[in-house]
Short mmCIF file of C-alpha atoms and ligand atoms in Angstrom, two decimals:
data_model
loop_
_atom_site.label_atom_id
_atom_site.label_comp_id
_atom_site.label_asym_id
_atom_site.label_seq_id
_atom_site.Cartn_x
_atom_site.Cartn_y
_atom_site.Cartn_z
CA UNK A 165 3.59 9.97 -16.84
CA UNK A 166 6.53 8.05 -15.48
CA UNK A 167 8.43 9.31 -12.51
CA UNK A 168 11.35 11.45 -13.63
CA UNK A 169 14.64 12.39 -12.06
CA UNK A 170 13.31 15.77 -10.93
CA UNK A 171 10.58 14.09 -8.90
CA UNK A 172 13.10 11.94 -7.01
CA UNK A 173 15.42 14.90 -6.47
CA UNK A 174 12.52 16.99 -5.15
CA UNK A 175 11.43 14.22 -2.75
CA UNK A 176 14.99 13.90 -1.51
CA UNK A 177 15.46 17.61 -0.96
CA UNK A 178 12.08 17.72 0.87
CA UNK A 179 13.32 14.91 3.10
CA UNK A 180 16.60 16.76 3.73
CA UNK A 181 14.71 19.91 4.70
CA UNK A 182 12.64 17.93 7.20
CA UNK A 183 15.78 16.33 8.60
CA UNK A 184 17.25 19.78 9.23
CA UNK A 185 14.03 21.09 10.76
CA UNK A 186 14.02 18.31 13.33
CA UNK A 187 17.72 18.39 14.03
CA UNK A 188 18.47 14.97 12.55
CA UNK A 189 21.65 14.47 10.55
CA UNK A 190 20.75 11.90 7.96
CA UNK A 191 18.78 8.93 6.68
CA UNK A 192 20.20 5.46 6.24
CA UNK A 193 17.97 3.39 3.96
CA UNK A 194 17.94 -0.28 3.10
CA UNK A 195 16.13 -2.04 0.20
CA UNK A 196 12.57 -0.95 0.95
CA UNK A 197 9.65 1.14 -0.24
CA UNK A 198 11.35 4.16 1.34
CA UNK A 199 14.39 3.53 -0.83
CA UNK A 200 12.27 3.22 -3.93
CA UNK A 201 10.46 6.43 -3.02
CA UNK A 202 13.64 8.50 -2.74
CA UNK A 203 16.12 6.81 -5.04
CA UNK A 204 13.86 5.41 -7.75
CA UNK A 205 15.40 2.00 -7.24
CA UNK A 206 15.10 -0.85 -4.83
CA UNK A 207 15.44 -4.60 -4.85
CA UNK A 208 14.60 -7.51 -2.57
CA UNK A 209 16.55 -7.28 0.69
CA UNK A 210 19.36 -9.81 0.86
CA UNK A 211 22.22 -10.84 3.09
CA UNK A 212 24.67 -8.26 1.71
CA UNK A 213 24.99 -4.70 3.04
CA UNK A 214 23.03 -2.39 0.75
CA UNK A 215 22.63 1.15 2.04
CA UNK A 216 21.70 4.63 0.89
CA UNK A 217 23.04 7.48 3.01
CA UNK A 218 21.11 10.75 2.70
CA UNK A 219 22.80 13.47 4.75
CA UNK A 220 20.70 16.44 5.88
CA UNK A 221 22.97 18.58 3.72
CA UNK A 222 24.75 17.53 0.50
CA UNK A 223 24.61 14.60 -1.89
CA UNK A 224 23.30 11.09 -1.24
CA UNK A 225 25.67 8.11 -1.40
CA UNK A 226 24.82 4.51 -2.28
CA UNK A 227 26.94 1.77 -0.73
CA UNK A 228 26.00 -1.48 -2.43
CA UNK A 229 27.30 -4.92 -3.40
CA UNK A 230 29.46 -4.82 -6.55
CA UNK A 231 26.97 -7.00 -8.39
CA UNK A 232 24.25 -4.31 -8.07
CA UNK A 233 26.44 -1.33 -8.96
CA UNK A 234 25.79 -1.02 -12.70
CA UNK A 235 22.09 -1.58 -12.32
CA UNK A 236 21.81 1.23 -9.79
CA UNK A 237 23.89 3.63 -11.89
CA UNK A 238 21.39 3.06 -14.69
CA UNK A 239 18.17 3.07 -12.67
CA UNK A 240 18.73 5.73 -10.00
CA UNK A 241 19.38 9.45 -10.14
CA UNK A 242 21.97 9.13 -7.34
CA UNK A 243 25.39 9.81 -8.90
CA UNK A 244 27.62 8.65 -6.09
CA UNK A 245 27.43 4.85 -6.14
CA UNK A 246 30.16 2.99 -4.24
CA UNK A 247 30.49 -0.75 -4.29
CA UNK A 248 32.09 -3.43 -2.15
CA UNK A 249 32.93 -6.97 -3.16
CA UNK A 250 32.31 -10.23 -1.38
CA UNK A 251 35.93 -10.60 -0.31
CA UNK A 252 35.98 -7.43 1.79
CA UNK A 253 34.51 -6.49 5.17
CA UNK A 254 31.94 -3.75 4.50
CA UNK A 255 31.71 -2.49 8.07
CA UNK A 256 34.88 -0.32 8.07
CA UNK A 257 33.80 1.14 4.72
CA UNK A 258 30.46 2.13 6.30
CA UNK A 259 32.35 3.91 9.07
CA UNK A 260 34.46 5.76 6.46
CA UNK A 261 31.46 6.93 4.43
CA UNK A 262 29.64 8.10 7.56
CA UNK A 263 32.74 10.04 8.65
CA UNK A 264 33.06 11.65 5.21
CA UNK A 265 29.38 12.73 5.32
CA UNK A 266 29.80 14.00 8.88
CA UNK A 267 27.34 11.45 10.21
CA UNK A 268 29.61 9.39 12.47
CA UNK A 269 28.41 11.07 15.66
CA UNK A 270 25.06 12.23 14.32
CA UNK A 271 21.43 11.37 14.88
CA UNK A 272 20.53 8.96 12.07
CA UNK A 273 17.08 7.87 10.98
CA UNK A 274 17.27 4.27 9.89
CA UNK A 275 14.85 2.48 7.57
CA UNK A 276 12.02 1.04 9.67
CA UNK A 277 12.30 -2.34 7.98
CA UNK A 278 16.10 -2.65 8.03
CA UNK A 279 17.07 -6.13 9.22
CA UNK A 280 18.51 -6.31 12.74
CA UNK A 281 21.60 -7.90 11.19
CA UNK A 282 22.42 -4.58 9.52
CA UNK A 283 21.31 -2.21 12.29
CA UNK A 284 23.67 -4.14 14.55
CA UNK A 285 26.56 -3.56 12.11
CA UNK A 286 25.63 0.13 11.86
CA UNK A 287 25.81 0.43 15.65
CA UNK A 288 29.17 -1.30 15.63
CA UNK A 289 30.49 0.89 12.80
CA UNK A 290 29.16 4.12 14.36
CA UNK A 291 29.45 3.79 18.15
CA UNK A 292 28.94 7.55 18.68
CA UNK A 293 25.80 7.90 16.55
CA UNK A 294 22.23 7.83 17.86
CA UNK A 295 19.35 6.30 15.96
CA UNK A 296 15.69 6.88 15.15
CA UNK A 297 13.30 5.71 12.44
CA UNK A 298 13.17 6.95 8.85
CA UNK A 299 9.36 7.08 8.97
CA UNK A 300 9.72 10.08 11.31
CA UNK A 301 10.47 12.16 8.20
CA UNK A 302 9.38 9.97 5.28
CA UNK A 303 5.96 9.09 6.72
CA UNK A 304 4.66 12.64 6.38
CA UNK A 305 6.10 12.98 2.88
CA UNK A 306 4.78 9.68 1.58
CA UNK A 307 1.28 10.17 3.00
CA UNK A 308 0.49 12.93 0.49
CA UNK A 309 0.86 11.55 -3.01
CA UNK A 310 2.47 13.66 -5.72
CA UNK A 311 1.28 13.84 -9.34
CA UNK A 312 3.39 10.93 -10.55
CA UNK A 313 2.06 8.72 -7.75
CA UNK A 314 -1.57 9.73 -8.34
CA UNK A 315 -1.16 9.09 -12.04
CA UNK A 316 0.09 5.55 -11.37
CA UNK A 317 -2.68 4.90 -8.84
CA UNK A 318 -5.40 6.11 -11.21
CA UNK A 319 -4.11 3.73 -13.84
CA UNK A 320 -3.94 0.87 -11.31
CA UNK A 321 -7.54 1.69 -10.30
CA UNK A 322 -8.63 1.54 -13.93
CA UNK A 323 -7.05 -1.93 -14.28
CA UNK A 324 -9.03 -3.08 -11.23
CA UNK A 325 -12.25 -1.61 -12.63
CA UNK A 326 -11.71 -3.32 -15.96
CA UNK A 327 -11.12 -6.61 -14.15
CA UNK A 328 -14.39 -6.30 -12.22
CA UNK A 329 -16.21 -5.72 -15.50
CA UNK A 330 -14.59 -8.86 -16.93
CA UNK A 331 -15.61 -10.86 -13.85
CA UNK A 332 -19.22 -9.73 -14.15
CA UNK A 333 -19.15 -10.70 -17.81
CA UNK A 334 -18.13 -14.25 -16.78
CA UNK A 335 -21.48 -14.60 -14.97
CA UNK A 336 -22.56 -18.23 -14.89
CA UNK A 337 -19.26 -19.34 -16.46
CA UNK A 338 -17.77 -18.94 -13.00
CA UNK A 339 -20.12 -21.54 -11.49
CA UNK A 340 -18.30 -24.77 -10.69
CA UNK A 341 -14.88 -23.13 -10.48
CA UNK A 342 -13.09 -23.42 -7.15
CA UNK A 343 -12.15 -20.27 -5.27
CA UNK A 344 -8.50 -20.99 -6.19
CA UNK A 345 -9.35 -21.32 -9.88
CA UNK A 346 -11.31 -18.08 -9.84
CA UNK A 347 -8.38 -16.37 -8.06
CA UNK A 348 -6.03 -17.57 -10.82
CA UNK A 349 -8.48 -16.20 -13.40
CA UNK A 350 -8.53 -12.81 -11.64
CA UNK A 351 -4.75 -12.69 -11.60
CA UNK A 352 -4.61 -13.37 -15.34
CA UNK A 353 -7.19 -10.66 -15.99
CA UNK A 354 -5.21 -8.15 -13.91
CA UNK A 355 -2.13 -8.85 -16.03
CA UNK A 356 -3.96 -8.74 -19.34
CA UNK A 357 -5.61 -5.45 -18.34
CA UNK A 358 -2.21 -3.84 -17.77
CA UNK A 359 -1.21 -4.65 -14.20
CA UNK A 360 2.03 -6.22 -12.99
CA UNK A 361 1.71 -9.10 -10.54
CA UNK A 362 -0.47 -9.02 -7.46
CA UNK A 363 -0.24 -6.39 -4.76
CA UNK A 364 -1.33 -8.90 -2.08
CA UNK A 365 -2.73 -12.42 -2.00
CA UNK A 366 -6.01 -12.51 -3.93
CA UNK A 367 -9.09 -13.14 -1.80
CA UNK A 368 -11.96 -15.21 -3.17
CA UNK A 369 -14.33 -16.11 -0.32
CA UNK A 370 -17.44 -18.05 -1.31
CA UNK A 371 -20.38 -18.42 1.06
CA UNK A 372 -19.23 -18.91 4.66
CA UNK A 373 -15.59 -18.32 3.62
CA UNK A 374 -16.56 -14.74 2.80
CA UNK A 375 -17.37 -14.27 6.49
CA UNK A 376 -13.66 -14.67 7.32
CA UNK A 377 -11.96 -11.43 6.20
CA UNK A 378 -8.52 -13.12 6.13
CA UNK A 379 -9.55 -16.18 4.12
CA UNK A 380 -7.54 -16.25 0.86
CA UNK A 381 -8.90 -18.96 -1.41
CA UNK A 382 -9.42 -22.70 -1.28
CA UNK A 383 -11.31 -25.62 -2.80
CA UNK A 384 -14.88 -24.43 -2.24
CA UNK A 385 -16.82 -24.23 -5.48
CA UNK A 386 -18.70 -21.19 -6.70
CA UNK A 387 -22.39 -22.20 -6.65
CA UNK A 388 -25.60 -20.52 -7.82
CA UNK A 389 -27.02 -17.97 -5.40
CA UNK A 390 -23.96 -18.00 -3.12
CA UNK A 391 -22.24 -14.64 -2.59
CA UNK A 392 -18.51 -14.40 -3.27
CA UNK A 393 -16.22 -11.77 -1.71
CA UNK A 394 -13.53 -10.79 -4.25
CA UNK A 395 -10.69 -8.59 -2.99
CA UNK A 396 -7.68 -8.16 -5.26
CA UNK A 397 -4.98 -5.78 -6.38
CA UNK A 398 -2.18 -5.39 -8.86
CA UNK A 399 0.52 -2.77 -9.44
CA UNK A 400 1.14 -0.13 -12.11
CA UNK A 401 4.53 1.61 -12.01
CA UNK A 402 5.00 0.13 -8.55
CA UNK A 403 1.71 1.48 -7.15
CA UNK A 404 -1.10 -0.84 -6.09
CA UNK A 405 -4.81 -1.06 -6.61
CA UNK A 406 -7.03 -2.53 -3.89
CA UNK A 407 -10.69 -3.13 -4.61
CA UNK A 408 -13.43 -5.43 -3.29
CA UNK A 409 -16.74 -6.42 -4.77
CA UNK A 410 -19.18 -9.05 -3.48
CA UNK A 411 -20.82 -10.81 -6.43
CA UNK A 412 -23.34 -13.55 -7.09
CA UNK A 413 -22.43 -15.31 -10.35
CA UNK A 414 -25.77 -16.98 -11.06
CA UNK A 415 -28.99 -18.01 -9.37
CA UNK A 416 -30.81 -15.99 -6.74
CA UNK A 417 -29.22 -14.97 -3.45
CA UNK A 418 -31.15 -14.98 -0.17
CA UNK A 419 -33.30 -12.10 0.99
CA UNK A 420 -30.97 -11.61 3.92
CA UNK A 421 -27.96 -11.26 1.62
CA UNK A 422 -29.75 -8.63 -0.46
CA UNK A 423 -30.56 -6.66 2.66
CA UNK A 424 -27.02 -6.89 4.07
CA UNK A 425 -25.46 -6.00 0.72
CA UNK A 426 -27.59 -2.87 0.50
CA UNK A 427 -26.54 -1.81 4.03
CA UNK A 428 -22.85 -2.21 3.18
CA UNK A 429 -23.33 -0.28 -0.04
CA UNK A 430 -24.96 2.59 1.84
CA UNK A 431 -22.22 2.50 4.47
CA UNK A 432 -19.53 2.63 1.80
CA UNK A 433 -21.20 5.60 0.14
CA UNK A 434 -21.57 7.36 3.51
CA UNK A 435 -17.83 6.85 4.12
CA UNK A 436 -16.88 8.29 0.73
CA UNK A 437 -19.27 11.22 1.24
CA UNK A 438 -17.59 12.02 4.57
CA UNK A 439 -14.15 12.49 3.00
CA UNK A 440 -12.89 16.05 2.72
CA UNK A 441 -9.80 17.97 3.76
CA UNK A 442 -9.71 18.96 7.43
CA UNK A 443 -11.92 16.17 8.78
CA UNK A 444 -10.31 13.45 10.89
CA UNK A 445 -9.58 9.93 9.70
CA UNK A 446 -11.81 8.57 12.46
CA UNK A 447 -14.78 10.61 11.26
CA UNK A 448 -14.81 8.57 8.04
CA UNK A 449 -14.85 5.41 10.15
CA UNK A 450 -17.74 6.88 12.18
CA UNK A 451 -19.70 7.55 8.99
CA UNK A 452 -19.60 3.95 7.72
CA UNK A 453 -20.05 2.46 11.19
CA UNK A 454 -23.12 4.55 11.93
CA UNK A 455 -25.00 3.14 8.94
CA UNK A 456 -24.11 -0.44 9.87
CA UNK A 457 -24.86 0.05 13.59
CA UNK A 458 -28.21 1.67 12.84
CA UNK A 459 -29.11 -1.35 10.75
CA UNK A 460 -28.31 -3.62 13.69
CA UNK A 461 -25.08 -5.17 12.40
CA UNK A 462 -22.50 -3.20 14.40
CA UNK A 463 -21.05 -6.35 16.00
CA UNK A 464 -20.57 -7.94 12.58
CA UNK A 465 -18.41 -5.06 11.23
CA UNK A 466 -15.23 -6.45 12.74
CA UNK A 467 -12.47 -4.30 11.25
CA UNK A 468 -11.49 -0.66 10.65
CA UNK A 469 -13.03 1.17 7.70
CA UNK A 470 -9.84 1.49 5.71
CA UNK A 471 -6.10 2.01 5.34
CA UNK A 472 -3.84 4.35 3.45
CA UNK A 473 -2.41 2.99 0.21
CA UNK A 474 0.80 4.00 -1.55
CA UNK A 475 3.97 2.07 -2.29
CA UNK A 476 2.80 -0.03 0.66
CA UNK A 477 -0.68 -1.52 0.43
CA UNK A 478 -1.20 -0.75 4.12
CA UNK A 479 0.20 2.56 5.34
CA UNK A 480 -0.97 5.82 6.93
CA UNK A 481 -3.60 7.17 7.22
CA UNK A 482 -5.50 4.36 8.94
CA UNK A 483 -9.24 5.02 8.86
CA UNK A 484 -9.97 3.85 12.36
CA UNK A 485 -11.56 5.00 15.59
CA UNK A 486 -9.04 6.98 17.61
CA UNK A 487 -7.07 8.29 14.61
CA UNK A 488 -7.48 12.05 14.92
CA UNK A 489 -5.15 12.77 12.03
CA UNK A 490 -6.67 15.38 9.70
CA UNK A 491 -7.16 14.39 6.09
CA UNK A 492 -5.21 16.46 3.58
CA UNK A 493 -5.35 16.71 -0.21
CA UNK A 494 -3.26 13.99 -1.84
CA UNK A 495 -3.90 11.33 0.81
CA UNK A 496 -5.09 8.03 -0.67
CA UNK A 497 -6.94 5.38 1.33
CA UNK A 498 -9.54 2.65 1.10
CA UNK A 499 -13.15 2.86 2.25
CA UNK A 500 -14.12 -0.77 2.83
CA UNK A 501 -16.88 -1.48 5.33
CA UNK A 502 -18.08 -5.07 5.66
CA UNK A 503 -20.58 -7.25 7.47
CA UNK A 504 -19.54 -10.82 8.31
CA UNK A 505 -22.14 -13.40 9.32
CA UNK A 506 -20.25 -16.38 10.68
CA UNK A 507 -21.14 -19.63 8.96
CA UNK A 508 -23.28 -17.85 6.34
CA UNK A 509 -21.60 -15.22 4.16
CA UNK A 510 -19.73 -11.93 4.17
CA UNK A 511 -20.16 -8.68 2.28
CA UNK A 512 -17.40 -6.13 1.74
CA UNK A 513 -17.28 -3.28 -0.75
CA UNK A 514 -14.00 -1.42 -1.18
CA UNK A 515 -12.78 1.48 -3.29
CA UNK A 516 -9.76 3.73 -3.03
CA UNK A 517 -10.25 7.47 -2.80
CA UNK A 518 -7.88 10.41 -3.01
CA UNK A 519 -8.59 13.50 -0.93
CA UNK A 520 -8.96 16.60 -3.13
CA UNK A 521 -9.30 20.31 -2.29
CA UNK A 522 -13.11 20.01 -2.29
CA UNK A 523 -13.79 16.45 -1.19
CA UNK A 524 -12.52 13.30 -2.80
CA UNK A 525 -12.09 11.49 -6.07
CA UNK A 526 -12.72 7.76 -6.35
CA UNK A 527 -9.90 5.77 -7.92
CA UNK A 528 -12.36 2.92 -8.56
CA UNK A 529 -15.71 3.52 -10.06
CA UNK A 530 -17.39 0.35 -11.28
CA UNK A 531 -20.84 -0.83 -10.33
CA UNK A 532 -21.01 -1.80 -6.64
CA UNK A 533 -24.03 -4.11 -6.97
CA UNK A 534 -23.91 -7.90 -6.54
CA UNK A 535 -25.54 -8.97 -9.80
CA UNK A 536 -23.42 -10.17 -12.71
ZN1 ZN B 76 -8.76 -5.03 -0.35
ZN1 ZN B 77 -7.91 -2.71 1.52
#
């Protein structure tokens, strides 16, 4: 399934309804995940004014650089695409469009990641408007994935699963590679299994490097018996995968590693088992943490249990103590407990799950053991 025009129209009319309910007059988006979500098109932000106006009532209007005009007419369902060229001052045009859409003195929700350069021009163009953040309406929409999104995320999960199987099949062939070389191998596998690019910088943490959750990859060689934390993701139709396995590519790991790996595996399962509609995000964090605390490693589990995943790799709902948000069907997030023993090794196991009417469905489902 690819996302069709009706899906984007429905998302936009849902957003408009929410704008009206809260008494806001419109959205002003910038190249971003929000723009891609509503318009079906985005690009890298640049120095030229590139805006989508979505009034609470009526049709959306793109105002974009002339050089992007044709591309947007082809790629987006939005019919009203207006362009400006490099020789003109776009700010008065912005004021004109806002006046035409009855937004000039309205309350506008601006893309959260819009550059200050452009918010400043918006304020100058619309001195009577007031401003809030687009996430006030789009956050609640984006947090529950629709069928097209779930379809893309299932396929991205399958690419990640296939890649883990390929990595296990490498076994002792991986010995002697550097972390960076193994990361490059993972990225090639993700592409050949059907993914596009990487969703975030690939993590390959061998031995003590695995104990640093933010280590990416370096020169350390993969050696027999040494655990390796592998955390990677790619995209399918714009949607990411995010999966972690901790593997030993050859030789025998220490007794302590085996014990810690088993604890993390139990914690991860306890987290997944805790997921159902109506429970709070923090209760899933409690479930993984309890297993690790009971085993005596509470101080070594140094991060939250998980994060929502959608167009952004990190978004709501955050699976963290203090987040009382109730889980609802269609939410997708990671369950990724870990134990990090400074100077020795780390263990993390991560899968994505989607909340269903009865419980949850795993978007990743390969073996969680350490053996190759
Ligand atoms: Zn991850
Ligand atoms: Zn993650």
